[in-house]
């Protein structure tokens, strides 16, 4: 089963709109004509309309780092799915470990956000991953299974829809630490995740679903990671902030 890789830039809370514009101006020519992989940028909400405008007509999609699960309402500081799509965003991250750690996102919230994203035709990238203590105490598989099961509660869809869902395996101990999972460790975790998806949604959906790796992906380790049969792309933080380094990862 061949799955088109997705290389995604999570800019987190970095860049002003002028810096985002300068990034896109430099980056688009570097990846012009690149069709082997899908490419997506995830800027802060205030930057998103500008990045969408700058990427218009290119091979680069734009998404949000987070959406709220409600359609609309009195949720100060939040962004709805409808606001995202109206602004030209096509993807969203859901349940990034920083959202889970600092903003109290639970598997239940992740699940509600997934339903909302699917309802609005937004490509969701569900983030899962264990913390160091869980890995060291042999709990990685059970943590991943719990997160995947929680995320997919109540989701049973046609294969065309489930194949648009993306999972990102981001071991928390590898995020921003320079400590990358080895390709074998990552591939093992991806197999656990895919097996769980297969139990929940069936083997066809599991075979079609892309599972990205995230956590200290850099130009010099991207080939070894994404080259693994089980790894269908990357979710990149720090190394996505500079056009040349992100372009080098896109061209792994
Ligand atoms: P780093 O690439 O900076 O480790 O961040 C990974 C990440 O959290 C992407 O979502």
Short mmCIF file of C-alpha atoms and ligand atoms in Angstrom, two decimals, residues 10 12 96 98 170 174-177 214-218 235-239, ligand 1:
data_model
loop_
_atom_site.label_atom_id
_atom_site.label_comp_id
_atom_site.label_asym_id
_atom_site.label_seq_id
_atom_site.Cartn_x
_atom_site.Cartn_y
_atom_site.Cartn_z
CA UNK A 10 4.23 23.20 13.04
CA UNK A 12 3.97 26.76 17.20
CA UNK A 96 -0.64 18.16 20.14
CA UNK A 98 1.76 20.85 24.13
CA UNK A 170 5.28 12.43 18.52
CA UNK A 174 11.81 13.76 21.44
CA UNK A 175 10.04 17.10 21.00
CA UNK A 176 12.40 20.07 21.00
CA UNK A 177 15.05 18.02 22.77
CA UNK A 214 7.42 14.14 14.86
CA UNK A 215 10.14 14.97 17.36
CA UNK A 216 13.46 16.60 16.46
CA UNK A 217 13.17 15.85 12.74
CA UNK A 218 16.06 17.61 10.97
CA UNK A 235 5.53 16.84 11.63
CA UNK A 236 8.38 19.27 12.12
CA UNK A 237 8.76 21.96 14.77
CA UNK A 238 12.09 23.77 15.17
CA UNK A 239 13.57 22.73 11.81
P1 LIG B 1 10.53 19.66 17.15
O1 LIG B 1 10.71 19.30 15.70
O2 LIG B 1 11.00 21.06 17.46
O3 LIG B 1 11.09 18.62 18.06
O4 LIG B 1 8.93 19.70 17.42
C1 LIG B 1 8.17 18.60 17.08
C2 LIG B 1 6.74 18.96 17.21
O5 LIG B 1 6.23 19.15 18.30
C3 LIG B 1 5.97 19.12 15.97
O6 LIG B 1 4.61 19.20 16.23
#
